[in-house]
Coordinates of C-alpha atoms in Angstrom, one line a residue:
M12 CA 11.0 16.5 -1.7
C13 CA 13.2 13.5 -1.2
G14 CA 13.4 10.1 0.3
I15 CA 15.7 9.4 3.2
A16 CA 17.1 6.3 4.8
G17 CA 19.6 5.2 7.4
V18 CA 21.4 2.3 9.0
I19 CA 22.5 2.5 12.6
G20 CA 25.1 0.6 14.8
A21 CA 28.7 0.1 14.8
T22 CA 28.5 -3.6 14.1
T23 CA 26.8 -3.1 10.8
T24 CA 29.6 -3.6 8.0
K25 CA 29.8 -2.2 4.5
K26 CA 27.5 0.7 5.5
E27 CA 28.4 2.6 2.1
E28 CA 27.2 -0.3 0.1
L29 CA 24.2 -0.8 2.1
I30 CA 23.0 2.8 2.2
T31 CA 23.4 3.0 -1.5
K32 CA 21.1 0.1 -1.9
M33 CA 18.6 1.5 0.5
T34 CA 18.4 4.9 -1.3
E35 CA 18.7 3.5 -4.8
V36 CA 15.4 1.4 -4.2
I37 CA 13.5 4.7 -3.5
H38 CA 15.1 6.4 -6.7
H39 CA 11.6 7.3 -7.7
R40 CA 11.2 9.7 -4.7
G41 CA 14.2 11.7 -5.8
P42 CA 15.5 11.2 -9.3
D43 CA 17.7 14.5 -9.4
Q44 CA 20.4 13.8 -6.8
D45 CA 21.6 11.5 -4.1
G46 CA 23.8 12.3 -1.1
F47 CA 25.3 10.1 1.7
F48 CA 27.3 10.2 5.1
C49 CA 28.8 7.3 6.9
D50 CA 30.9 6.9 10.0
Q51 CA 31.4 4.1 12.6
N52 CA 27.9 4.5 13.9
V53 CA 25.6 5.5 11.0
G54 CA 25.1 5.3 7.2
L55 CA 22.7 7.9 6.2
G56 CA 21.5 8.8 2.7
M57 CA 18.8 10.4 0.5
R58 CA 17.4 10.8 -3.0
R59 CA 16.3 14.4 -3.9
L60 CA 13.7 15.8 -6.1
S61 CA 14.8 19.4 -6.4
I62 CA 12.2 21.9 -5.7
I63 CA 13.8 24.8 -3.7
D64 CA 17.2 26.3 -4.1
I65 CA 18.0 23.8 -6.8
S66 CA 21.7 24.7 -7.3
A67 CA 22.8 24.8 -3.8
G68 CA 20.3 22.5 -1.9
K69 CA 22.3 19.2 -2.2
Q70 CA 22.1 17.2 0.9
P71 CA 23.5 16.6 3.5
I72 CA 23.8 20.2 4.6
E73 CA 26.1 20.7 7.5
N74 CA 26.2 23.6 10.1
A75 CA 29.2 26.0 10.4
D76 CA 31.5 23.8 12.4
S77 CA 30.3 20.5 10.6
S78 CA 29.3 18.9 13.9
L79 CA 25.7 18.6 12.7
L80 CA 24.2 17.4 9.3
I81 CA 20.6 17.0 8.1
F82 CA 18.8 14.8 5.5
F83 CA 15.3 16.2 4.8
N84 CA 12.2 15.0 3.0
G85 CA 9.4 17.5 2.7
E86 CA 8.9 21.3 2.3
I87 CA 8.9 24.0 4.9
Y88 CA 6.6 26.9 3.7
N89 CA 7.6 29.4 6.3
Y90 CA 11.3 28.9 5.9
K91 CA 11.9 32.5 4.5
E92 CA 10.3 34.0 7.8
L93 CA 12.3 31.6 10.0
R94 CA 15.5 32.4 8.1
A95 CA 14.9 36.2 8.6
E96 CA 14.6 35.5 12.4
L97 CA 17.8 33.4 12.5
L98 CA 19.8 36.0 10.5
A99 CA 18.5 38.6 13.0
E100 CA 20.1 36.4 15.7
G101 CA 23.4 36.7 13.8
R102 CA 23.4 33.2 12.3
I103 CA 25.1 32.7 8.8
F104 CA 23.8 30.6 6.0
K105 CA 25.5 28.8 3.1
T106 CA 22.4 28.3 1.1
H107 CA 18.8 29.6 0.5
S108 CA 17.2 26.2 1.2
D109 CA 14.6 25.2 3.7
T110 CA 16.7 22.3 4.6
E111 CA 19.4 24.6 6.1
V112 CA 16.7 26.5 8.0
I113 CA 15.7 23.4 9.9
L114 CA 19.3 22.5 10.8
Q115 CA 19.9 26.0 12.1
M116 CA 16.6 26.2 14.0
Y117 CA 17.6 22.9 15.6
E118 CA 21.1 24.1 16.4
A119 CA 19.8 27.4 17.9
H120 CA 16.6 26.1 19.7
G121 CA 17.0 22.4 20.0
P122 CA 14.1 19.8 19.5
K123 CA 11.4 22.2 20.5
S124 CA 12.2 24.0 17.2
V125 CA 10.0 21.3 15.3
S126 CA 6.8 22.8 16.5
R127 CA 7.8 26.2 14.7
L128 CA 7.9 24.4 11.2
R129 CA 5.0 25.1 8.9
G130 CA 5.0 22.3 6.4
M131 CA 5.4 18.6 5.8
F132 CA 8.4 16.8 6.7
A133 CA 10.4 13.9 8.0
F134 CA 14.0 14.5 8.7
S135 CA 17.0 13.2 10.5
I136 CA 19.8 15.4 12.1
Y137 CA 22.9 13.7 13.2
N138 CA 25.5 15.0 15.6
K139 CA 28.8 13.5 14.7
H140 CA 30.5 14.3 18.1
T141 CA 27.8 12.7 20.3
G142 CA 26.5 10.1 18.0
K143 CA 22.9 11.3 18.7
L144 CA 20.5 11.0 15.8
F145 CA 17.3 13.2 15.9
I146 CA 14.4 12.2 13.7
A147 CA 11.0 14.1 13.4
R148 CA 7.7 13.7 11.5
D149 CA 5.2 16.3 10.6
F150 CA 2.2 17.2 12.6
F151 CA -0.4 15.1 10.6
G152 CA 1.9 12.5 9.0
I153 CA 2.0 13.9 5.4
K154 CA 5.4 12.5 4.9
P155 CA 6.0 8.9 6.0
L156 CA 8.7 7.5 8.4
Y157 CA 9.5 3.9 9.4
Y158 CA 12.1 2.2 11.7
W159 CA 13.2 -1.2 12.3
K160 CA 13.5 -2.5 15.9
P161 CA 14.2 -6.2 16.0
A162 CA 12.6 -7.9 19.0
S163 CA 16.0 -9.6 19.7
S164 CA 18.0 -6.4 19.9
N165 CA 16.8 -5.3 23.4
G166 CA 15.1 -2.3 21.8
E167 CA 18.0 -1.1 19.6
I168 CA 16.8 0.5 16.3
K169 CA 18.8 -0.8 13.2
A170 CA 17.5 1.2 10.4
F171 CA 14.9 3.7 9.2
G172 CA 13.6 5.1 5.9
S173 CA 10.9 7.0 4.1
E174 CA 9.7 3.7 2.6
I175 CA 9.8 0.2 4.0
K176 CA 11.4 -1.2 1.1
S177 CA 14.7 0.6 2.1
I178 CA 14.8 -1.3 5.4
L179 CA 14.1 -4.5 3.5
E180 CA 17.5 -4.1 1.7
H181 CA 19.2 -4.7 5.1
P182 CA 20.8 -8.2 5.1
E183 CA 20.0 -8.9 8.6
Y184 CA 16.2 -8.2 8.1
K185 CA 14.2 -11.4 7.7
K186 CA 10.8 -10.8 6.3
E187 CA 7.9 -12.1 8.3
V188 CA 4.3 -11.3 8.1
N189 CA 2.7 -9.4 11.0
H190 CA -0.6 -11.2 11.3
E191 CA -2.1 -8.7 13.7
A192 CA -1.5 -6.0 11.1
V193 CA -3.3 -8.2 8.3
F194 CA -6.2 -9.0 10.8
N195 CA -6.9 -5.3 11.5
Y196 CA -6.4 -4.3 7.8
L197 CA -9.5 -6.4 7.0
R198 CA -11.6 -4.1 9.1
F199 CA -10.2 -0.7 8.3
Q200 CA -8.8 -1.3 4.7
Y201 CA -5.4 -0.1 5.7
N202 CA -3.2 -1.1 8.6
P203 CA -4.2 1.1 11.8
I204 CA -1.5 -0.2 14.1
K205 CA 2.1 1.0 14.5
E206 CA 3.8 -2.2 13.7
T207 CA 3.6 -2.5 9.9
F208 CA 2.6 -5.7 7.8
F209 CA 6.4 -6.5 8.3
K210 CA 7.2 -7.8 11.7
D211 CA 9.5 -5.6 13.8
I212 CA 9.0 -2.6 11.3
F213 CA 7.1 0.3 12.8
T214 CA 5.8 3.7 11.6
L215 CA 6.8 6.8 13.5
A216 CA 3.5 8.4 14.5
P217 CA 2.5 12.0 13.2
G218 CA 3.7 14.8 15.6
H219 CA 6.3 12.6 17.1
T220 CA 10.2 12.7 17.4
L221 CA 12.7 9.8 17.7
T222 CA 15.9 10.4 19.3
I223 CA 18.5 7.7 18.9
D224 CA 21.9 7.3 20.9
T225 CA 23.8 5.4 18.1
K226 CA 26.6 4.6 20.6
A227 CA 24.6 3.4 23.5
G228 CA 22.0 1.7 21.3
T229 CA 19.1 3.5 23.1
H230 CA 16.2 5.5 21.8
K231 CA 13.5 7.8 22.9
I232 CA 10.2 8.7 21.3
E233 CA 8.4 11.9 22.2
Q234 CA 5.2 13.6 21.1
Y235 CA 5.5 17.3 20.3
W236 CA 2.0 17.9 18.9
D237 CA -1.5 16.5 18.9
F238 CA -4.7 17.5 17.2
S239 CA -7.7 18.5 19.3
F240 CA -11.0 20.4 18.8
A241 CA -11.6 23.7 20.7
P242 CA -15.1 24.8 19.4
D243 CA -15.7 28.5 20.0
N244 CA -19.5 29.0 20.2
T245 CA -19.2 32.8 20.3
R246 CA -18.0 32.8 16.8
D247 CA -19.8 35.1 14.3
L248 CA -20.4 33.5 10.9
E249 CA -19.7 36.4 8.7
E250 CA -16.3 37.1 10.4
T251 CA -15.5 33.4 10.3
K252 CA -16.2 33.2 6.6
K253 CA -13.8 36.1 5.9
E254 CA -11.2 34.4 8.1
I255 CA -11.6 31.1 6.3
V256 CA -10.9 32.7 3.0
D257 CA -8.0 34.7 4.3
T258 CA -6.3 31.8 6.0
L259 CA -6.6 29.5 3.1
R260 CA -5.5 32.2 0.6
D261 CA -2.3 32.6 2.7
S262 CA -1.9 28.9 2.9
V263 CA -2.2 28.3 -0.8
A264 CA 0.1 31.2 -1.5
H265 CA 2.8 29.7 0.9
H266 CA 2.2 26.1 -0.7
M267 CA 3.1 27.6 -4.1
I268 CA 6.6 28.5 -3.2
S269 CA 8.7 26.7 -5.7
E270 CA 11.5 26.9 -8.4
V271 CA 9.8 24.4 -10.6
P272 CA 6.3 24.3 -12.3
V273 CA 3.3 23.8 -9.9
G274 CA -0.2 22.6 -10.9
S275 CA -3.2 21.2 -9.1
F276 CA -5.5 18.2 -8.9
L277 CA -9.2 19.0 -9.8
S278 CA -11.8 16.5 -9.0
G279 CA -14.9 18.6 -9.6
G280 CA -15.8 18.8 -5.7
V281 CA -15.6 21.9 -3.6
D282 CA -12.3 21.3 -2.0
S283 CA -10.1 21.0 -5.1
S284 CA -12.0 23.8 -6.8
I285 CA -11.1 26.1 -3.8
I286 CA -7.4 25.3 -4.1
A287 CA -7.4 25.8 -7.9
T288 CA -9.2 29.1 -7.6
L289 CA -6.9 30.5 -5.0
M290 CA -3.9 29.3 -6.9
N291 CA -5.4 31.1 -9.9
E292 CA -5.4 34.3 -7.9
V293 CA -1.7 34.0 -7.0
I294 CA -0.7 33.2 -10.5
Q295 CA -2.8 36.1 -12.0
K296 CA -1.0 38.3 -9.4
E297 CA 2.5 37.2 -10.1
K298 CA 2.3 36.4 -13.8
P299 CA -0.9 38.0 -15.3
G300 CA -2.2 35.9 -18.2
S301 CA -0.5 32.7 -17.2
K302 CA -2.6 29.7 -16.7
N303 CA -2.7 27.1 -13.7
S304 CA -2.3 23.5 -15.0
T305 CA -5.1 21.2 -13.6
F306 CA -5.6 17.6 -13.8
T307 CA -8.5 15.1 -13.3
V308 CA -9.0 11.4 -13.9
G309 CA -12.1 9.4 -15.2
F310 CA -13.0 5.8 -16.2
D311 CA -14.6 4.5 -19.3
V312 CA -17.9 4.0 -17.5
L313 CA -17.6 6.6 -14.7
T314 CA -16.0 10.1 -15.0
E315 CA -15.9 13.4 -13.2
G316 CA -14.8 15.2 -16.4
K317 CA -17.9 17.3 -16.7
E318 CA -17.7 18.4 -13.1
A319 CA -14.1 19.2 -13.1
A320 CA -14.6 21.1 -16.4
T321 CA -17.1 23.4 -14.7
T322 CA -14.3 24.9 -12.5
S323 CA -11.5 24.6 -15.2
D324 CA -13.6 26.5 -17.7
F325 CA -14.6 29.1 -15.0
L326 CA -10.9 29.7 -14.2
G327 CA -9.5 29.2 -17.7
T328 CA -7.0 26.6 -16.6
D329 CA -4.8 24.4 -18.8
H330 CA -6.8 21.3 -18.1
T331 CA -6.1 17.6 -18.7
E332 CA -8.3 14.7 -18.2
V333 CA -7.1 11.2 -18.0
T334 CA -9.3 8.1 -18.8
I335 CA -8.6 4.6 -17.5
D336 CA -10.0 1.3 -18.7
P337 CA -10.3 -1.9 -16.7
S338 CA -7.5 -3.7 -18.3
T339 CA -5.1 -0.8 -17.6
Y340 CA -6.3 -0.5 -13.9
W341 CA -5.9 -4.2 -13.1
S342 CA -2.6 -4.5 -14.9
V343 CA -0.8 -1.7 -12.8
L344 CA -1.9 -3.0 -9.4
P345 CA 1.1 -5.2 -8.5
K346 CA 3.5 -2.3 -9.3
L347 CA 1.4 0.0 -7.1
V348 CA 1.2 -2.6 -4.3
W349 CA 5.1 -2.6 -4.3
H350 CA 5.1 1.3 -4.1
F351 CA 2.6 1.2 -1.2
D352 CA 4.8 -1.1 1.0
E353 CA 1.6 -2.0 2.9
P354 CA -1.7 -2.7 1.1
V355 CA -4.1 0.3 1.2
A356 CA -7.4 -1.1 -0.3
D357 CA -8.9 2.2 -1.3
P358 CA -9.8 1.8 -5.1
S359 CA -9.5 5.7 -5.7
A360 CA -5.6 5.4 -4.9
I361 CA -5.1 3.8 -8.3
A362 CA -6.8 6.7 -9.9
L363 CA -4.5 9.0 -8.1
Y364 CA -1.6 7.2 -9.6
F365 CA -2.7 7.7 -13.1
V366 CA -3.6 11.4 -12.7
A367 CA -0.2 12.0 -11.1
K368 CA 1.6 10.2 -13.9
E369 CA -0.1 12.6 -16.4
A370 CA 0.6 15.6 -14.2
R371 CA 4.3 14.8 -14.0
K372 CA 4.6 15.4 -17.8
K373 CA 3.8 19.2 -17.2
V374 CA 4.7 20.0 -13.5
T375 CA 6.8 18.8 -10.7
V376 CA 4.5 19.9 -7.9
V377 CA 0.8 19.6 -7.3
L378 CA -1.6 21.1 -4.8
S379 CA -4.6 19.0 -3.8
G380 CA -7.6 19.2 -1.4
E381 CA -6.8 16.4 1.1
G382 CA -7.8 17.1 4.7
A383 CA -10.6 19.5 4.1
D384 CA -13.3 16.9 4.8
E385 CA -11.7 15.8 8.1
L386 CA -11.1 19.4 9.3
F387 CA -14.2 21.1 8.2
G388 CA -16.7 18.1 8.3
G389 CA -17.1 17.1 4.8
Y390 CA -18.2 13.3 5.0
N391 CA -21.8 12.6 4.8
I392 CA -21.5 10.0 7.5
Y393 CA -20.9 12.9 10.0
L394 CA -24.4 13.8 9.5
Q395 CA -25.7 10.4 10.9
P396 CA -25.8 11.4 14.7
I397 CA -27.6 14.5 13.8
D398 CA -30.1 12.5 11.6
Q399 CA -30.5 9.9 14.3
K400 CA -32.1 12.4 16.6
S401 CA -35.2 12.1 14.2
L402 CA -35.6 8.6 15.5
S403 CA -35.4 9.4 19.2
W404 CA -39.3 9.4 19.3
I405 CA -39.3 5.6 18.4
P406 CA -39.2 3.2 21.3
A407 CA -36.1 1.1 21.4
W408 CA -37.9 -2.1 21.6
F409 CA -39.6 -1.2 18.3
L410 CA -36.3 -0.5 16.6
K411 CA -34.9 -3.8 17.8
V412 CA -37.8 -5.7 16.3
L413 CA -37.5 -3.8 13.1
T414 CA -33.7 -4.3 12.6
A415 CA -34.0 -8.0 13.4
M416 CA -36.2 -8.6 10.4
P417 CA -34.6 -11.2 8.0
F418 CA -34.4 -8.9 5.0
E419 CA -32.8 -5.6 3.9
F420 CA -34.6 -2.4 3.7
W421 CA -33.6 1.2 3.2
G422 CA -32.6 2.8 6.4
K423 CA -31.9 -0.5 8.4
N424 CA -28.3 0.2 9.1
H425 CA -29.4 3.7 10.1
A426 CA -31.9 2.2 12.7
K427 CA -29.3 -0.2 13.9
R428 CA -26.9 2.6 14.8
A429 CA -29.6 4.5 16.7
L430 CA -29.5 1.5 19.0
Q431 CA -25.7 1.6 19.5
K432 CA -23.1 3.9 21.1
L433 CA -20.9 5.6 18.5
E434 CA -17.8 3.7 19.9
D435 CA -19.5 0.6 19.2
W436 CA -19.8 1.0 15.4
Y437 CA -17.7 3.8 14.2
I438 CA -14.0 2.8 13.6
G439 CA -13.5 5.6 10.8
N440 CA -14.5 6.4 7.4
A441 CA -13.9 3.1 6.0
S442 CA -15.2 -0.1 7.6
I443 CA -15.1 -3.3 5.6
F444 CA -15.4 -6.6 7.2
T445 CA -17.7 -6.5 10.3
N446 CA -16.8 -8.3 13.5
S447 CA -19.2 -11.1 12.6
Q448 CA -17.8 -11.5 9.0
I449 CA -14.3 -11.6 10.4
K450 CA -15.3 -14.5 12.6
K451 CA -16.4 -16.5 9.3
L452 CA -13.4 -15.3 7.5
W453 CA -10.4 -15.7 9.9
K454 CA -9.1 -19.2 10.6
G455 CA -8.0 -20.2 14.1
E456 CA -7.2 -17.9 17.0
Q457 CA -7.7 -14.2 16.2
P458 CA -4.9 -11.7 16.7
P459 CA -5.7 -8.6 18.9
K460 CA -8.4 -6.4 17.6
H461 CA -7.2 -2.7 17.5
S462 CA -9.0 -0.8 20.0
L463 CA -10.0 2.9 19.5
A464 CA -11.0 3.4 23.1
P465 CA -8.0 5.6 23.9
L466 CA -8.9 7.9 21.0
Y467 CA -12.5 8.1 21.9
E468 CA -11.4 9.0 25.5
K469 CA -9.4 11.9 24.1
A470 CA -12.1 12.8 21.7
Q471 CA -14.5 13.5 24.6
G472 CA -12.5 16.6 25.3
N473 CA -14.1 18.3 28.3
G474 CA -17.2 16.1 27.8
T475 CA -19.1 18.3 25.5
A476 CA -17.9 17.0 22.2
S477 CA -20.9 15.9 19.9
D478 CA -20.8 12.5 18.1
S479 CA -20.1 14.1 14.9
E480 CA -17.1 15.9 16.2
K481 CA -16.0 12.6 17.7
M482 CA -16.1 11.1 14.3
Q483 CA -14.0 13.8 12.9
Y484 CA -11.4 13.3 15.7
I485 CA -11.3 9.5 15.0
D486 CA -10.8 10.0 11.2
I487 CA -8.1 12.7 11.9
H488 CA -6.1 10.1 14.0
T489 CA -6.8 7.1 12.0
W490 CA -8.3 7.2 8.4
L491 CA -6.4 10.6 7.4
V492 CA -2.9 9.2 8.0
G493 CA -3.5 5.5 7.3
D494 CA -5.4 5.9 4.0
I495 CA -5.7 9.5 2.6
L496 CA -2.1 10.8 3.2
A497 CA -0.6 7.4 2.6
K498 CA -2.0 7.1 -0.9
A499 CA -1.4 10.8 -1.5
D500 CA 2.3 10.3 -0.7
K501 CA 3.0 6.9 -2.4
M502 CA 1.1 7.3 -5.6
T503 CA 2.5 10.8 -6.4
M504 CA 6.0 9.9 -5.4
A505 CA 5.7 6.7 -7.5
N506 CA 5.8 9.4 -10.4
S507 CA 8.4 11.6 -8.8
L508 CA 5.7 14.2 -8.3
E509 CA 5.4 16.3 -5.1
L510 CA 1.8 16.7 -3.6
R511 CA 1.1 19.5 -1.2
V512 CA -2.0 19.8 0.9
P513 CA -2.9 23.4 1.9
F514 CA -5.9 22.3 4.0
L515 CA -3.5 20.6 6.4
D516 CA -1.5 23.7 6.9
I517 CA -1.0 24.3 10.6
E518 CA -2.5 27.8 10.3
V519 CA -5.6 26.5 8.7
T520 CA -5.7 23.9 11.4
K521 CA -5.7 26.5 14.2
L522 CA -8.8 27.9 12.7
A523 CA -10.7 24.8 11.8
R524 CA -10.4 23.3 15.2
T525 CA -12.3 26.3 16.8
L526 CA -15.4 25.9 14.4
P527 CA -18.6 24.9 16.3
D528 CA -20.8 22.2 15.0
S529 CA -23.3 24.7 13.5
F530 CA -20.6 25.9 11.2
K531 CA -19.9 22.5 9.9
W532 CA -23.2 21.0 9.4
K533 CA -26.6 22.6 8.7
N534 CA -29.8 21.5 7.1
G535 CA -28.1 18.3 5.7
V536 CA -25.2 20.4 4.2
T537 CA -21.6 19.4 5.1
K538 CA -18.6 21.9 5.3
Y539 CA -21.3 24.6 5.7
A540 CA -18.9 27.5 6.7
L541 CA -16.4 26.5 4.2
R542 CA -18.9 26.4 1.4
E543 CA -20.5 29.7 2.5
A544 CA -17.1 31.3 2.7
F545 CA -16.5 30.8 -1.0
K546 CA -19.8 31.9 -2.3
G547 CA -19.3 34.1 -5.3
I548 CA -15.7 33.0 -5.4
I549 CA -16.1 29.6 -7.0
P550 CA -19.0 28.4 -9.3
E551 CA -22.3 27.8 -7.5
E552 CA -22.8 24.4 -9.1
T553 CA -19.6 23.3 -7.6
R554 CA -20.1 25.0 -4.2
H555 CA -23.3 22.9 -3.7
R556 CA -21.8 19.7 -5.0
R557 CA -21.8 16.7 -2.5
K558 CA -18.5 14.8 -1.8
L559 CA -17.1 13.2 -4.9
G560 CA -13.3 12.5 -4.7
F561 CA -12.1 10.3 -7.6
P562 CA -14.7 7.6 -7.8
T563 CA -14.0 4.2 -9.4
P564 CA -16.2 1.6 -11.0
I565 CA -14.6 -1.4 -9.5
R566 CA -18.2 -2.7 -8.5
V567 CA -19.1 -3.0 -12.0
W568 CA -15.7 -4.4 -13.1
L569 CA -15.8 -7.2 -10.4
R570 CA -19.2 -8.5 -11.8
D571 CA -17.2 -10.2 -14.4
P572 CA -16.2 -13.7 -13.2
A573 CA -13.1 -13.6 -15.4
C574 CA -11.8 -10.5 -13.6
P575 CA -8.0 -11.2 -12.6
A576 CA -8.7 -10.4 -8.9
Y577 CA -10.5 -13.8 -8.6
A578 CA -7.7 -16.1 -9.6
A579 CA -5.2 -14.1 -7.5
I580 CA -7.3 -14.4 -4.3
R581 CA -8.0 -18.2 -4.9
E582 CA -4.3 -18.8 -5.5
S583 CA -2.9 -16.8 -2.7
K584 CA -1.0 -19.1 -0.2
Y585 CA -1.5 -16.7 2.6
I586 CA -5.3 -16.6 2.1
Q587 CA -5.4 -20.4 1.6
E588 CA -3.6 -20.8 5.1
H589 CA -5.3 -18.1 7.1
L590 CA -8.7 -17.2 5.6
N591 CA -11.8 -19.3 5.0
I592 CA -12.0 -20.0 1.4
D593 CA -15.6 -21.2 1.4
F594 CA -16.8 -17.9 3.0
I595 CA -14.7 -16.0 0.3
E596 CA -16.3 -18.0 -2.5
Q597 CA -19.7 -17.0 -1.1
L598 CA -18.8 -13.4 -1.4
I599 CA -17.6 -13.8 -4.9
K600 CA -20.7 -15.7 -6.0
E601 CA -23.1 -12.9 -4.4
H602 CA -21.2 -10.3 -6.2
T603 CA -20.7 -11.8 -9.7
S604 CA -24.4 -12.9 -9.6
N605 CA -25.5 -9.3 -8.8
T606 CA -27.1 -10.5 -5.5
K607 CA -25.0 -8.3 -3.2
D608 CA -22.5 -5.6 -3.5
N609 CA -19.3 -7.2 -2.1
A610 CA -16.9 -5.2 -4.2
R611 CA -15.0 -3.5 -1.3
H612 CA -14.6 -7.0 0.5
I613 CA -13.2 -8.6 -2.6
Y614 CA -11.0 -5.6 -3.4
I615 CA -9.4 -5.9 0.0
L616 CA -8.7 -9.4 -0.4
Y617 CA -7.2 -8.9 -3.8
M618 CA -4.7 -6.3 -2.4
L619 CA -3.8 -8.6 0.4
A620 CA -3.1 -11.5 -2.3
L621 CA -1.0 -9.0 -4.3
W622 CA 1.0 -7.8 -1.4
Y623 CA 1.9 -11.3 -0.3
R624 CA 2.9 -12.2 -3.9
V625 CA 4.9 -9.1 -4.5
F626 CA 6.8 -8.9 -1.0
M627 CA 6.8 -12.7 0.3
E628 CA 6.9 -14.9 -2.5
K629 CA 9.3 -12.9 -4.9

């Protein structure tokens, strides 16, 4: 695991000095080693967190004739199998690292070799002779990759990096807020568009490659993979249950490949319990009597400690629980906003930071359950289209009258959605400010609203996709990469801890995409086939537990009018200039008086205020 960065162009002077700054600012991603390469066209560098082939895996790694070199962030879990193939082809290796396997695969098979990689990655391969720079990002976007393309440069890319803050070190980059990103962040709680909060800095989309001709100043972006569902309605449930267990068992075993200590996060839910249980199998097979290290996090007024302990006691793990109080939570936020680069207003992200900080005291790698809900249908909101069928007998005119009532009642939103197309209300698992609220909140002309219409068109497939499946598809292409994986990478890397996600293994994906709806949702139960597959393997209490995650008590903490969030929001220059303070004061008053729960709305504004302070005012 590493952080990579690069500067491009013959006109850029002092490349050695600049690339050193660009990598030093992401020292947290790789405190063990650094590595650099500079010529007339590029300055490339990295920070390394040593995991595999610790002694010989220093980067950059070159091919036999030194014409190609690679800088790599991530892990390739099938590198041993690929290495064996390459050896059979007569290729010679200098190391036992997965980094060299990527380079040799590229040299032997070209850009198409990326689709053969089983893992998480963002890497750059440079050809010294041609000046071509090849960059790739993994299938789901587990590892981040950003690039700077100035509007004034005729499309020429000037820099790239694992984190935006590396690009900000470039002396020619002048920081400017991208208002379109901020505007859409208010709806999604993360930035859903390709251009970041920083004008002219973009994210390379998952499953894409970027090829740059550093001499000509041109570039090409190509997609090598995209996720889609292909439900197989002929599947047998019993056979599928066995296949699920076998596939996940293989994935976890591959994700445990490491030369440093490995542990796991354990929230008390079914996903993390499955991971911890399968890890325990591997450990007992390889080192009988050894214990897996598991970690969970709780708060002084809200904790999952008891739920996590059910699994940890069952497995006999070396378990650690971290407890956070409100003062500790609020005090660390400015630092974590810096680590995020762009605000992600997911309160659980901060919990992830603290549990990662504790885990790093014992291990260098953790496995976690991200991706299971998106692939296997775990979010309760996916049940809504199924539940809405129970309202089909009620005349539409009556539902319209009912939902127009000037007071709130249980099921009102459910009834409203029954009157709408899915495309009109579902923008992903998180939806904070509604369109009507944004009209009150945003001053002046509104920037373009991010449209999910192209994704919904793809989600249709051959026209047989259910609304629940469409919701999964939308989340996999938006929420998963913009929120779930962003916080997983940034909050663990802030602690120099590598997080691996076995549910997002490409082999698991091949299976999950074929599950019919009846295997995902049944009688109000989510992830039905996944839960059934692990019957008798994980504790029954855990197997039946509803979605938990790492919940946070910000709703309670924000009831306090003296909470530091309110002063930060009111004093923010950006908020004062672009947002309606009177409307914000109304939200605060409603929440502190316990009239309404506006916690998520307030939190999203607080994270915006902190981001502007950290990056634009300092």
